Backbone as JSON, one array per atom type, in Angstrom:
{
  "sequence": "QVQLVESGGGLVQAGGSLRLSCAASGRTFSMIVIGWFRQVPGKEREFVAGITWNGGTVYGAESVKGRFTITRDNAKNTVYLQMNSLKSEDTDVYYCAAEAGGSTKYNYWGQGTQVTVST",
  "N": [[54.63, 78.86, -53.9], [55.94, 75.88, -53.57], [58.63, 74.4, -51.78], [60.17, 71.53, -52.09], [62.56, 68.95, -50.59], [64.27, 66.27, -50.47], [65.94, 62.99, -48.88], [67.49, 60.8, -47.48], [68.98, 58.76, -49.3], [71.37, 56.64, -50.39], [73.78, 54.07, -50.17], [72.98, 50.9, -50.08], [73.1, 47.22, -49.65], [72.17, 44.64, -51.72], [69.0, 43.55, -50.78], [68.54, 44.62, -48.9], [67.17, 47.72, -47.02], [65.85, 50.86, -47.13], [64.91, 54.14, -46.17], [63.04, 56.82, -47.86], [62.6, 60.26, -47.39], [60.77, 62.87, -47.9], [60.76, 66.31, -47.42], [58.4, 68.97, -46.96], [58.17, 72.45, -48.02], [56.67, 75.75, -47.45], [53.91, 76.68, -49.23], [52.03, 74.63, -48.57], [49.5, 73.81, -48.15], [48.49, 73.95, -50.61], [49.2, 71.61, -51.81], [48.23, 68.52, -53.32], [48.76, 66.13, -54.28], [51.81, 64.05, -54.03], [54.54, 62.86, -55.15], [56.75, 60.06, -56.06], [59.1, 59.61, -58.12], [61.7, 58.11, -60.52], [65.15, 58.08, -61.92], [67.82, 57.57, -64.38], [70.27, 59.28, -65.98], [69.7, 59.4, -69.04], [67.83, 57.67, -69.47], [63.89, 57.07, -69.47], [61.97, 58.59, -67.22], [60.6, 57.36, -64.71], [57.38, 56.73, -62.93], [57.06, 55.8, -59.56], [55.59, 56.09, -57.24], [52.54, 57.32, -55.29], [51.03, 60.01, -53.59], [47.57, 61.21, -51.94], [46.46, 63.88, -50.44], [44.75, 63.14, -48.37], [45.52, 60.38, -48.2], [44.92, 58.67, -49.89], [46.73, 56.24, -52.17], [49.18, 55.34, -55.01], [50.37, 53.35, -56.83], [52.9, 52.87, -59.19], [55.26, 51.42, -60.92], [55.64, 47.84, -61.65], [57.12, 46.55, -60.85], [57.88, 47.38, -57.98], [55.95, 47.12, -56.27], [54.55, 45.73, -53.62], [56.97, 45.9, -52.39], [57.7, 48.6, -52.15], [56.63, 51.04, -49.86], [54.31, 53.84, -49.8], [53.95, 56.68, -47.7], [52.86, 59.44, -45.59], [53.11, 61.98, -43.49], [51.41, 64.77, -42.34], [51.33, 66.55, -40.44], [54.11, 66.67, -40.07], [54.58, 67.6, -42.89], [56.04, 66.14, -44.47], [56.55, 63.1, -46.62], [57.25, 59.96, -47.05], [58.82, 57.13, -48.41], [59.39, 54.47, -47.91], [61.42, 51.64, -49.04], [61.71, 48.38, -49.25], [63.49, 45.16, -49.61], [65.45, 46.0, -51.85], [66.93, 45.8, -55.01], [69.44, 45.15, -57.4], [68.32, 46.98, -59.67], [66.91, 48.7, -58.71], [68.52, 50.68, -58.5], [68.94, 54.28, -58.8], [68.16, 57.71, -59.17], [66.24, 59.65, -57.13], [63.15, 61.09, -56.91], [61.08, 63.47, -55.7], [57.64, 64.8, -56.12], [55.71, 67.41, -56.28], [51.86, 67.9, -57.01], [50.47, 71.29, -57.11], [48.84, 73.97, -56.02], [46.46, 74.32, -57.5], [47.37, 72.57, -59.7], [47.22, 70.64, -62.6], [49.22, 68.57, -62.78], [52.28, 67.18, -62.34], [54.14, 69.69, -60.89], [55.84, 70.93, -59.12], [59.03, 70.05, -57.84], [62.02, 68.13, -56.03], [65.11, 68.23, -55.55], [66.37, 65.95, -56.16], [67.75, 62.33, -54.77], [70.12, 59.81, -54.15], [69.96, 56.5, -54.89], [72.11, 53.64, -54.43], [72.16, 50.48, -55.12], [73.73, 48.04, -54.35], [75.35, 44.6, -55.57]],
  "CA": [[55.57, 78.05, -54.23], [56.17, 75.19, -52.65], [59.78, 73.4, -51.57], [60.62, 69.81, -51.76], [63.89, 68.6, -50.34], [64.55, 64.67, -50.55], [66.65, 62.43, -48.0], [67.8, 59.08, -46.74], [69.11, 58.09, -50.13], [72.43, 55.92, -49.7], [74.22, 52.5, -50.47], [72.66, 49.64, -49.87], [73.4, 45.92, -50.68], [70.74, 43.82, -52.33], [67.71, 42.85, -50.19], [68.52, 45.83, -47.8], [66.12, 48.72, -47.0], [66.06, 52.65, -47.57], [63.28, 55.44, -45.78], [63.01, 58.2, -48.28], [61.9, 61.35, -47.01], [60.23, 64.49, -48.99], [60.16, 67.4, -46.86], [57.86, 70.28, -47.99], [57.39, 73.89, -47.24], [55.95, 76.86, -48.52], [52.77, 76.83, -49.62], [52.26, 73.24, -48.66], [48.08, 73.86, -47.91], [48.05, 73.75, -51.79], [49.43, 70.67, -52.36], [47.12, 67.97, -53.75], [49.23, 64.86, -54.44], [53.0, 64.08, -53.74], [54.61, 61.32, -55.79], [57.97, 59.78, -56.24], [59.77, 59.31, -59.7], [62.99, 57.7, -60.4], [65.73, 58.7, -63.06], [68.98, 57.86, -64.37], [70.37, 60.24, -67.31], [69.71, 58.44, -70.58], [66.22, 56.38, -68.79], [62.91, 57.61, -69.36], [61.48, 58.84, -65.86], [59.4, 56.41, -63.58], [56.67, 57.01, -61.75], [56.9, 54.47, -58.55], [54.19, 56.36, -56.23], [51.71, 58.54, -55.27], [49.95, 59.84, -52.33], [46.97, 62.37, -51.7], [46.48, 64.61, -49.17], [43.75, 62.68, -47.53], [46.44, 59.49, -48.08], [45.0, 57.73, -51.01], [47.79, 55.88, -52.91], [48.98, 54.44, -56.12], [51.79, 52.67, -57.39], [53.2, 52.65, -60.81], [55.69, 50.36, -61.89], [55.17, 46.73, -61.18], [58.38, 46.26, -59.94], [58.06, 47.96, -56.64], [54.55, 46.75, -55.84], [54.95, 44.82, -52.4], [57.95, 46.17, -51.83], [57.82, 49.65, -51.66], [55.1, 52.01, -49.12], [54.47, 55.58, -49.52], [53.1, 57.31, -46.45], [52.93, 60.71, -45.37], [52.92, 62.9, -42.03], [50.64, 65.96, -42.75], [51.97, 67.46, -39.83], [55.6, 67.22, -40.42], [54.64, 67.83, -44.34], [56.75, 64.98, -44.99], [55.87, 62.23, -47.09], [57.92, 58.75, -46.84], [58.77, 56.43, -49.28], [59.68, 52.48, -47.69], [62.12, 50.72, -49.68], [62.38, 47.08, -48.66], [64.39, 44.09, -50.3], [66.34, 46.4, -53.07], [67.34, 44.89, -56.05], [70.46, 46.29, -58.41], [67.63, 47.64, -60.74], [66.25, 50.02, -58.17], [69.64, 51.81, -58.64], [68.34, 55.09, -59.73], [68.06, 58.93, -58.43], [65.06, 59.46, -56.9], [62.79, 62.64, -57.25], [59.58, 63.66, -55.15], [57.33, 65.81, -56.7], [53.95, 67.84, -55.72], [50.82, 68.92, -57.73], [50.02, 72.11, -56.16], [48.33, 75.26, -56.59], [45.31, 74.19, -58.66], [47.6, 71.86, -61.0], [46.61, 68.74, -62.65], [50.24, 67.82, -62.99], [53.29, 67.73, -61.06], [54.78, 70.99, -60.92], [57.22, 71.31, -58.07], [60.54, 68.83, -57.57], [62.96, 68.17, -55.6], [66.66, 67.88, -56.3], [66.47, 64.3, -56.01], [68.51, 61.84, -53.45], [70.78, 58.66, -54.8], [69.99, 55.34, -54.36], [72.47, 52.54, -55.1], [71.96, 48.92, -54.28], [74.99, 46.89, -54.77], [75.18, 43.14, -55.14]],
  "C": [[55.77, 76.87, -53.12], [57.74, 74.15, -52.76], [60.04, 72.31, -51.4], [62.41, 69.32, -51.57], [63.94, 66.71, -49.67], [65.74, 64.58, -49.62], [66.43, 61.14, -47.97], [68.14, 58.6, -47.74], [70.8, 57.51, -49.62], [73.01, 54.93, -51.0], [74.04, 52.05, -49.74], [72.7, 47.93, -50.26], [71.75, 45.47, -50.75], [69.91, 43.21, -51.12], [67.66, 43.64, -48.94], [66.96, 46.78, -48.06], [66.92, 50.19, -47.14], [64.78, 53.19, -47.0], [63.83, 56.64, -46.67], [62.08, 59.13, -47.79], [62.08, 62.65, -47.82], [59.84, 65.31, -47.81], [59.55, 68.18, -47.35], [57.7, 71.17, -46.96], [57.25, 74.6, -48.1], [54.74, 76.63, -48.24], [51.99, 75.41, -49.45], [50.37, 73.06, -48.66], [47.31, 73.6, -49.5], [48.43, 72.29, -52.48], [48.27, 69.23, -52.34], [47.77, 66.52, -53.75], [50.76, 65.06, -54.34], [53.25, 62.8, -54.53], [56.09, 61.31, -55.41], [58.29, 58.88, -57.81], [61.07, 58.75, -59.29], [63.37, 57.88, -61.65], [66.92, 58.34, -63.01], [69.08, 58.5, -65.71], [70.33, 58.83, -68.03], [68.26, 57.77, -70.48], [65.05, 57.15, -68.83], [62.64, 57.65, -67.49], [60.58, 57.85, -65.58], [58.46, 56.74, -62.65], [56.49, 55.81, -60.83], [55.67, 54.77, -57.66], [53.69, 57.39, -55.85], [51.0, 58.74, -54.09], [49.22, 61.09, -52.47], [47.2, 63.23, -50.41], [45.6, 63.96, -47.8], [44.51, 60.93, -47.79], [45.96, 58.32, -48.82], [45.89, 57.42, -52.08], [47.75, 54.95, -53.89], [50.02, 54.43, -56.34], [52.09, 52.63, -58.68], [54.08, 51.66, -61.25], [55.63, 49.01, -61.2], [55.97, 46.36, -60.58], [58.36, 46.46, -58.9], [56.76, 47.67, -56.14], [54.73, 45.71, -54.79], [56.01, 45.27, -51.65], [58.4, 47.54, -51.1], [56.6, 50.16, -51.08], [55.46, 53.61, -49.23], [53.64, 55.82, -48.56], [53.35, 58.65, -46.25], [52.16, 61.26, -43.9], [52.46, 63.9, -41.96], [51.37, 66.63, -41.92], [53.19, 67.89, -39.71], [55.68, 67.74, -41.84], [55.65, 67.38, -44.96], [56.1, 63.67, -45.86], [57.2, 61.11, -47.56], [58.14, 57.82, -47.77], [59.72, 54.9, -48.79], [60.17, 51.96, -48.6], [62.83, 49.36, -49.26], [63.15, 46.03, -50.02], [64.64, 44.87, -51.58], [66.56, 45.69, -53.74], [68.4, 45.82, -56.57], [69.46, 47.29, -59.02], [66.69, 48.71, -60.21], [67.26, 51.11, -58.07], [68.94, 53.11, -59.33], [68.43, 56.55, -58.75], [66.48, 59.16, -58.6], [64.27, 60.84, -56.37], [61.34, 62.75, -56.3], [59.23, 64.82, -56.02], [55.98, 66.37, -56.23], [53.34, 68.27, -56.97], [50.23, 69.74, -56.68], [49.27, 73.19, -56.68], [46.91, 75.39, -57.63], [45.73, 73.29, -60.1], [47.27, 70.85, -61.42], [47.84, 67.9, -63.06], [50.99, 67.67, -62.21], [54.38, 68.83, -61.28], [55.61, 71.77, -59.78], [57.73, 70.05, -57.93], [61.26, 69.31, -57.06], [63.96, 67.9, -56.02], [67.3, 66.7, -56.63], [68.02, 64.01, -54.93], [69.03, 60.71, -54.46], [70.34, 57.71, -54.44], [71.02, 54.05, -55.17], [72.36, 51.42, -54.51], [73.18, 48.12, -54.98], [74.59, 45.29, -54.57], [76.44, 42.6, -55.2]]
}
């Protein structure tokens, strides 16, 4: 089992920055990829970014490229999502998820953290 806990969300003005954290515990050695997603009720879940155990990264939504950066600290079992130049359309609940235990899909999810960007 892998447990994921997000933190760092909050209210920020447009143009500001936030850094989200995803702290992993449990069988973290089995994690292959950790990703960030965002979703609000009634909207489809959107893949934001992912990072492999050895630091390879991929970004999903075109709208976040150049503004968001995903990194990881293996010693702390934590993945970060640095979000800069935030826009109102970035308002969402952000979730981290992990592919672990040999799964080829994201099979562990955190509880989510709310990001609200005001104009």
